Short mmCIF file of C-alpha atoms in Angstrom, two decimals:
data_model
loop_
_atom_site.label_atom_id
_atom_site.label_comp_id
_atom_site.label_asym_id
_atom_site.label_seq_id
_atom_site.Cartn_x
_atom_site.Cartn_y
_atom_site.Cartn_z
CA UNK A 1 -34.83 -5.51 -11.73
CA UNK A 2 -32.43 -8.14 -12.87
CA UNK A 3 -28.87 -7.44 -13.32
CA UNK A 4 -26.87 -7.03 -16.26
CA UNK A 5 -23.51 -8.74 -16.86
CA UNK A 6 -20.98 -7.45 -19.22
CA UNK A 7 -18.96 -10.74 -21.05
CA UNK A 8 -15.68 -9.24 -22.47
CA UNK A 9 -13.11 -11.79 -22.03
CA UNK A 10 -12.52 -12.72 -25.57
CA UNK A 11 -12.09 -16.74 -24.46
CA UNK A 12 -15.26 -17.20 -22.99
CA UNK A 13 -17.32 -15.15 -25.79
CA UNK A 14 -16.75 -18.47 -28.22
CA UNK A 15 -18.47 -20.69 -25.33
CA UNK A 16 -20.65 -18.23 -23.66
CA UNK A 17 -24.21 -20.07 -24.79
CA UNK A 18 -23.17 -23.16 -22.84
CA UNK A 19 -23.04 -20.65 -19.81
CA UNK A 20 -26.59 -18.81 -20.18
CA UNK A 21 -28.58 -21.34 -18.00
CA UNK A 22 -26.02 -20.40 -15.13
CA UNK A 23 -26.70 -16.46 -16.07
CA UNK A 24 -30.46 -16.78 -16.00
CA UNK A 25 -31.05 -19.27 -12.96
CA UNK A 26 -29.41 -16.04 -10.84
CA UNK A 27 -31.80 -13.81 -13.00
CA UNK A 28 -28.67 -12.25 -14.88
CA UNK A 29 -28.87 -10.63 -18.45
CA UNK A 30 -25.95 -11.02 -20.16
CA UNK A 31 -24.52 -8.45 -23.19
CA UNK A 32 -21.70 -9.70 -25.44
CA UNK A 33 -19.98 -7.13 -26.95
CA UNK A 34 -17.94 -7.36 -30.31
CA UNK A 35 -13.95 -7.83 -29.20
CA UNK A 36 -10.85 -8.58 -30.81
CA UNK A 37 -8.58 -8.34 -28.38
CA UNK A 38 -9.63 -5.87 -25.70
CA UNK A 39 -12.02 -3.06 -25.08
CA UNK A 40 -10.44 -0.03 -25.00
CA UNK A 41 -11.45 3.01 -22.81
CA UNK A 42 -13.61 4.49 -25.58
CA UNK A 43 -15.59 1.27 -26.12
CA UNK A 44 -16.36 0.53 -22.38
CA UNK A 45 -17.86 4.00 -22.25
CA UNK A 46 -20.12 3.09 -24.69
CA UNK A 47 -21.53 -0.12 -22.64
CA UNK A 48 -21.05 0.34 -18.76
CA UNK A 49 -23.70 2.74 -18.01
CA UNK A 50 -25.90 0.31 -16.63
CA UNK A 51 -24.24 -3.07 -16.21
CA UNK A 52 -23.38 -4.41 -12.65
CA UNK A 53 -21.03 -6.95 -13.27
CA UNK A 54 -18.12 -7.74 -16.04
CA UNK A 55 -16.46 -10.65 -16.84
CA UNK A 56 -13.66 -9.05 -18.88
CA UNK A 57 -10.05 -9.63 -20.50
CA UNK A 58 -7.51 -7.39 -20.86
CA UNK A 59 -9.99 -4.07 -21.14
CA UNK A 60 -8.76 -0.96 -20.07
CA UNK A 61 -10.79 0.13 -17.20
CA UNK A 62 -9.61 3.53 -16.30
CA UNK A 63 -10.78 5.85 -13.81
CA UNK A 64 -12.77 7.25 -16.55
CA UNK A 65 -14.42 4.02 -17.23
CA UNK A 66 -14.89 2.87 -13.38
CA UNK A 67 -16.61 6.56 -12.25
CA UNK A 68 -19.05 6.14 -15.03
CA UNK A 69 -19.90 3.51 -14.23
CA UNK A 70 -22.46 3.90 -11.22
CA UNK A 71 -23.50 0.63 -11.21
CA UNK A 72 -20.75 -1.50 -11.15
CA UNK A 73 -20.10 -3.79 -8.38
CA UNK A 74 -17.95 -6.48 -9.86
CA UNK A 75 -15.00 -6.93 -12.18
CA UNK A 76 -14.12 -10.96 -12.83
CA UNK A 77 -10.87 -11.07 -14.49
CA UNK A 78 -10.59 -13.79 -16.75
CA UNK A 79 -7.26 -15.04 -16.10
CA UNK A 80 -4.34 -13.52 -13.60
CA UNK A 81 -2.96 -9.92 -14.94
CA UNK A 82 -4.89 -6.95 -13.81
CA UNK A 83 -2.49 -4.68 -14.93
CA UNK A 84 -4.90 -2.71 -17.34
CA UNK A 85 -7.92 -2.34 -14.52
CA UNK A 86 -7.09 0.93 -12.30
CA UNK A 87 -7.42 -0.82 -8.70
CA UNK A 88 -6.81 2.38 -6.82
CA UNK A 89 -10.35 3.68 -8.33
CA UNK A 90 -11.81 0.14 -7.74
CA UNK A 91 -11.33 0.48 -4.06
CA UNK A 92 -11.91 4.26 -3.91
CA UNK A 93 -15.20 3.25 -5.61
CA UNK A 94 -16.08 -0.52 -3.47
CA UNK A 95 -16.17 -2.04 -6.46
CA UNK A 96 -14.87 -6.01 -6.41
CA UNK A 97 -12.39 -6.79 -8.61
CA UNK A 98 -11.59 -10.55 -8.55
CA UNK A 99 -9.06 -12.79 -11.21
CA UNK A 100 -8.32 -16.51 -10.96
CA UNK A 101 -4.31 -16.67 -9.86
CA UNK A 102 -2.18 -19.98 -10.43
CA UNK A 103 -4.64 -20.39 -13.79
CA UNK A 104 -2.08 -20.65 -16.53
CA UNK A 105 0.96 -21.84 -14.72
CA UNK A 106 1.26 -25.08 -16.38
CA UNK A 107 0.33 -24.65 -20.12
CA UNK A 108 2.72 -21.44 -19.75
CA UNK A 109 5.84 -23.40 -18.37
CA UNK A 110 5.03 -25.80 -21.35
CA UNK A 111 5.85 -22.74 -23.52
CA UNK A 112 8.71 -21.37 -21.95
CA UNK A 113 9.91 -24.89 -22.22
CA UNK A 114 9.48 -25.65 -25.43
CA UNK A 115 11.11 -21.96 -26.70
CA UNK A 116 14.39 -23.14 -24.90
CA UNK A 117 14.34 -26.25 -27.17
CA UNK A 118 13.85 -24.98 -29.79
CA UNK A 119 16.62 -22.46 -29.64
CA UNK A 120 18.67 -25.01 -28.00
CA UNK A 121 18.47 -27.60 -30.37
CA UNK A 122 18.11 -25.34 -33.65
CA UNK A 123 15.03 -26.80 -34.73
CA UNK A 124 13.62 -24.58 -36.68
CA UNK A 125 17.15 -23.11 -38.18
CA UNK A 126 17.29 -26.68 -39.21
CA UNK A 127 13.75 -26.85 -40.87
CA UNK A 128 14.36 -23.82 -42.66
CA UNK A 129 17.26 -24.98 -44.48
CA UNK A 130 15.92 -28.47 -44.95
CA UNK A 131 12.92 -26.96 -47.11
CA UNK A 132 15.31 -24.73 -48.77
CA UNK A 133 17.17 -27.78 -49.80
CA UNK A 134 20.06 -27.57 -47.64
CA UNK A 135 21.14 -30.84 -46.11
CA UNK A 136 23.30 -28.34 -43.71
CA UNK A 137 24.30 -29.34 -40.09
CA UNK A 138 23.58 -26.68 -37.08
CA UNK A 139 25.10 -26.42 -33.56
CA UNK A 140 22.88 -27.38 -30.30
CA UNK A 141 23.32 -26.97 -26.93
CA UNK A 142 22.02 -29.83 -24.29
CA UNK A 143 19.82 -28.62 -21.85
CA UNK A 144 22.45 -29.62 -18.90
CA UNK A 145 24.99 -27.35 -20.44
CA UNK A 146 22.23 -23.93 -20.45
CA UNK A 147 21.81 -21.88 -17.62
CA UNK A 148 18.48 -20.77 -16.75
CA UNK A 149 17.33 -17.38 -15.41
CA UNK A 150 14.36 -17.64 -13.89
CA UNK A 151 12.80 -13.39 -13.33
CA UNK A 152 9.65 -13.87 -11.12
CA UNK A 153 9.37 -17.42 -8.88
CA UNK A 154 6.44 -17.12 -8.33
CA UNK A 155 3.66 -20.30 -9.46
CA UNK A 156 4.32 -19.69 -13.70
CA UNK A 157 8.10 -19.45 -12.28
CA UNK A 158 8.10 -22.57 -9.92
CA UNK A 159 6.36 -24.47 -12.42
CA UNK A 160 9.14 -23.31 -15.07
CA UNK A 161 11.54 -24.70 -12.29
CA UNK A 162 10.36 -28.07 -12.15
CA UNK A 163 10.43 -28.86 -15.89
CA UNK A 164 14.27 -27.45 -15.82
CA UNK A 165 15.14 -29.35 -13.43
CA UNK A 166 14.03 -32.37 -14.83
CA UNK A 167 15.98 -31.57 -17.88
CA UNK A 168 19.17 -31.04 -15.75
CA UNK A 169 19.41 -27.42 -16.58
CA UNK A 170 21.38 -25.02 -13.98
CA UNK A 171 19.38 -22.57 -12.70
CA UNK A 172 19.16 -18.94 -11.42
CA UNK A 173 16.34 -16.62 -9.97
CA UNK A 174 15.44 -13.29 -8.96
CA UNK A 175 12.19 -12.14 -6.81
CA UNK A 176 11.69 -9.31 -4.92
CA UNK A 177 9.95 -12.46 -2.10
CA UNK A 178 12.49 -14.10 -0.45
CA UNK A 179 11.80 -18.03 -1.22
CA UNK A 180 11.80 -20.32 1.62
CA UNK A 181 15.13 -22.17 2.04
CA UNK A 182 13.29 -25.77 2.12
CA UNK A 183 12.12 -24.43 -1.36
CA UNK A 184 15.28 -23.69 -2.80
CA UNK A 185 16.97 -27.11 -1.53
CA UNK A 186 14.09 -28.94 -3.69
CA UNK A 187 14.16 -27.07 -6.32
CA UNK A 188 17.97 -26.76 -6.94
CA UNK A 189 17.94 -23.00 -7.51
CA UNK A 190 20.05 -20.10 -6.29
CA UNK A 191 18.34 -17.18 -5.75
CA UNK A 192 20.74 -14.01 -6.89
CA UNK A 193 20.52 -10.08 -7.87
CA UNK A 194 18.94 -9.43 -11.08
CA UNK A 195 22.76 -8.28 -12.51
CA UNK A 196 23.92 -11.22 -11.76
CA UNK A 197 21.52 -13.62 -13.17
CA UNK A 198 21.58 -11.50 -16.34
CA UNK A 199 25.09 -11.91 -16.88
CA UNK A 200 25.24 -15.56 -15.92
CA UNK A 201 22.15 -16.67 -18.27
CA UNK A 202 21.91 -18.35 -21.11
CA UNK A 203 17.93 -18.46 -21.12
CA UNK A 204 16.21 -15.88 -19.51
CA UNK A 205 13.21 -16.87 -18.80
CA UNK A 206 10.22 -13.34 -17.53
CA UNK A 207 7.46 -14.67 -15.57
CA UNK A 208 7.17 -12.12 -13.33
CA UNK A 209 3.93 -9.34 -12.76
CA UNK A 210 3.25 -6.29 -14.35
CA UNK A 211 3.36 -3.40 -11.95
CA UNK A 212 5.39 -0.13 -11.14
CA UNK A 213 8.62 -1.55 -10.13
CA UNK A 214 8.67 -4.18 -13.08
CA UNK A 215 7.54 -1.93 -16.13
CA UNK A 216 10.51 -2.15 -18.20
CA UNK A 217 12.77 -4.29 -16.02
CA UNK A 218 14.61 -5.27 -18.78
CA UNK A 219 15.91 -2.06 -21.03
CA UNK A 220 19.24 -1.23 -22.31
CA UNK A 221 21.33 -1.61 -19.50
CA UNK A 222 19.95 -4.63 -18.87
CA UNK A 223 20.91 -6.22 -22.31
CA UNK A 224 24.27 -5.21 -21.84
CA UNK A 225 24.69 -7.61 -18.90
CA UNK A 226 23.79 -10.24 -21.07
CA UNK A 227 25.58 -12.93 -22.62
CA UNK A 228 25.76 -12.56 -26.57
CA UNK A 229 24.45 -15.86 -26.91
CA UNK A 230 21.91 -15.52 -24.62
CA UNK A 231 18.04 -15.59 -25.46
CA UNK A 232 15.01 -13.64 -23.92
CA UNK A 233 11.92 -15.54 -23.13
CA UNK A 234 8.87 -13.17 -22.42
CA UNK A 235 5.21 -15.15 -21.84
CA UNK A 236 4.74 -12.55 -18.36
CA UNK A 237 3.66 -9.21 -20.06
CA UNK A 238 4.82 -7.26 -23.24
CA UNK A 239 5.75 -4.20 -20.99
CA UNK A 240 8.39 -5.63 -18.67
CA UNK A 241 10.85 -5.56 -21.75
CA UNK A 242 11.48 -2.23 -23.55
CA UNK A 243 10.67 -3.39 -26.94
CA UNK A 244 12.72 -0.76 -28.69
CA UNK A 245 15.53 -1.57 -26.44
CA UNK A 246 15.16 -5.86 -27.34
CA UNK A 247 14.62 -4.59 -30.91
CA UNK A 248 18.47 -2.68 -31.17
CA UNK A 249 20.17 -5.59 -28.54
CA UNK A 250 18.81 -8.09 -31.64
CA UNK A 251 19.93 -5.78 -34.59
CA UNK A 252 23.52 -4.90 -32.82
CA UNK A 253 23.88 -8.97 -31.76
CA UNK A 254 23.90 -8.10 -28.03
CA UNK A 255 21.84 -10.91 -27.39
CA UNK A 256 21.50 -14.10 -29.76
CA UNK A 257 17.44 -14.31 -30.18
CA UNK A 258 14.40 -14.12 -28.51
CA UNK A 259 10.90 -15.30 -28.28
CA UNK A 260 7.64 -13.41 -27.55
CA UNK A 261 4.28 -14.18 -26.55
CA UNK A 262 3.44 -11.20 -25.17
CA UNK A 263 4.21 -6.82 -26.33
CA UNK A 264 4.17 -3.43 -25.31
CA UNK A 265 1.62 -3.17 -28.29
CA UNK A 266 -0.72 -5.48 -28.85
CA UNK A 267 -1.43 -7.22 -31.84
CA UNK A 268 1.96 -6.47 -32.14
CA UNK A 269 2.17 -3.55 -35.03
CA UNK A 270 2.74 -5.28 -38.94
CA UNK A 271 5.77 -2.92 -39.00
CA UNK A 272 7.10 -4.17 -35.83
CA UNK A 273 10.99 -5.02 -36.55
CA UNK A 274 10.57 -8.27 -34.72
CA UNK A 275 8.67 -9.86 -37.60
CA UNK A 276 11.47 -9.92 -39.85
CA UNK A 277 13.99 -11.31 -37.86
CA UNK A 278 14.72 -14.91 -37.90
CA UNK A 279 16.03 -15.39 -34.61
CA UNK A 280 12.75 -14.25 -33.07
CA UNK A 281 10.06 -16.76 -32.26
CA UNK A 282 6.67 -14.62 -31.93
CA UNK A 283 3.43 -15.63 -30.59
CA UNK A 284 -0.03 -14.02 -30.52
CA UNK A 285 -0.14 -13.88 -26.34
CA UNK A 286 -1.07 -17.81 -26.78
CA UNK A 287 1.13 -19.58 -24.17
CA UNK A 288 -1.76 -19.81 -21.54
CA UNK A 289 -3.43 -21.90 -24.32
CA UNK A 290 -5.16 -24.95 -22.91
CA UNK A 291 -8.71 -26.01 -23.09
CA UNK A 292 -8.77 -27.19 -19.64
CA UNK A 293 -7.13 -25.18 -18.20
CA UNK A 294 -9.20 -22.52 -20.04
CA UNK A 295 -12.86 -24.62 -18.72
CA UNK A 296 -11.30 -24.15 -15.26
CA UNK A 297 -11.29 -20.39 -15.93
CA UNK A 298 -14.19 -20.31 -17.05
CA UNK A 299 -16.16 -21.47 -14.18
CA UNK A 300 -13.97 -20.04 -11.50
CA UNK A 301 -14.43 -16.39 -12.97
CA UNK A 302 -18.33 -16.93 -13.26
CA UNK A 303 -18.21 -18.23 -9.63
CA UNK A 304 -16.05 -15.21 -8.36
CA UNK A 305 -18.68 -12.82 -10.21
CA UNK A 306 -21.70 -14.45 -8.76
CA UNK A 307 -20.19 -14.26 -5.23
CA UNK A 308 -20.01 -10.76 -5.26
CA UNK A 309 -23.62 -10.36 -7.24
CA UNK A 310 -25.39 -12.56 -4.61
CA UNK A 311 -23.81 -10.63 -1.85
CA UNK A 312 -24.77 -7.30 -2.71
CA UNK A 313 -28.40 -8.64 -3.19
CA UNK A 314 -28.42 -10.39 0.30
#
């Protein structure tokens, strides 16, 4: 009986025929589901009745999915998070759930980057008024005169480190791992509490995990620590900010902007708030976006699958 393979992650759908001679050499069938951006619980119940391996994205598997789904040995996470995929059941259950860490750290420091320009040098407040024929001049900040937060030093944080440095920028972080002190000496970075980076920032930059202790690490109480002027940066995951909470800090001026690649909701709702205002860069959870880093992915989550799949037939 040969295996069957569920391919969910929408990145690798695209590309997935230059894969099938892989699939069928280790005598795998492979079913491509429609996806947009994930599979919720409802649609996995439709498809996992038989299939022994997933390559998947952000899909929700829930209990629910995982105990019906007897055959299941392997889930390959494309990409890092595993936030939506209930490990608890997984191991309850023996079934292998593998993800490919340290995959986006580069491409995503890019973005964080490139955010603080922008907002440091007003680029696109200047844009806008160019093309509505304003020749109008805006205030900038240089990078050596912004602080930078740094929540979560961990390899998307280390590698936002590096480029900061470079730029001469002073800079904070917070992790609940205690960084080695040859590691802070290189980098240039003082590790503090999470109060007093927030109140000392004037980029705050989340690249921390999603789990239990970080859901909604920044809410209210948070943005009151902040400096007016400072601005969010969120590539991590949507809920590690409490979106209504960024959405009234932005209205009431508590903090000066924001920008978004990731949200509690996602595609982020057309009545979202966030899409009207102006001093709110939004993304469609893009900052990971690089094609090789995205062909490394690729084969590293097809390898992790097939280790497991060749195991359990050995």
């Amino acid at each position: 009986m040969s295996l069957k393979v569920l391919i969910s992650a929408p990145y690798m759908q695209p590309v997935i025929d230059r894969f099938r001679p892989i699939f069928v050499e280790n005598g795998i069938e492979i079913i491509v589901p429609p996806v947009q951006e994930r599979l919720e619980e409802s649609d996995l119940l439709q498809w996992m009745s038989d299939i022994d391996g997933v390559i998947c994205g952000d899909d929700r598997f829930t209990e629910r999915v995982l105990r019906s789904s007897p055959r299941l040995k392997v889930i390959s996470k494309w990409g890092t998070g595993i936030d939506s995929i209930d490990r608890k059941t997984c191991q309850q259950l023996g079934i292998a759930l593998c993800n490919t860490p340290n995959a986006f750290s580069e491409p995503l420091a890019d973005s964080v980057m490139g955010y603080v320009l922008c907002f440091a040098r007003n680029l696109l407040g200047m844009d806008r008024l160019m093309k509505e024929g304003l020749w109008q001049k805006l205030p900038g900040r240089s990078l050596k005169e912004c602080t930078l937060g740094v929540i979560g030093v961990g390899n998307v944080g280390k590698a936002v480190i590096r480029r900061a440095k470079a730029f001469g920028m002073p800079l904070l972080g917070n992790d609940i791992v205690k960084m080695p002190e040859d590691f802070l000496a290189r980098a240039g970075i003082r590790m503090v509490p999470l109060e007093a980076l927030l109140k000392k920032s004037d980029f705050i930059s989340i690249n921390c995990d999603l789990n239990p202790t970080s859901r909604h690490l920044i809410a209210a109480e948070e943005f009151s620590l902040m400096k007016n002027s400072a601005i969010l940066i969120n590539t991590a995951r949507g809920p590690i900010v409490d979106e209504q909470a960024l959405i009234k800090a932005l209205d009431g001026k508590t903090i000066a902007g924001a920008a978004l690649d990731v949200f509690e909701t996602e595609p982020l709702p057309m009545d979202s708030p966030l899409r009207q205002m102006r001093n709110v860069l939004l993304a469609s959870h893009n900052a990971n976006s690089s094609p090789e880093a995205w062909e490394r992915v690729h084969l590293n989550t097809i390898h992790n699958l097939l280790e497991v799949l060749k195991g359990c037939r050995s």
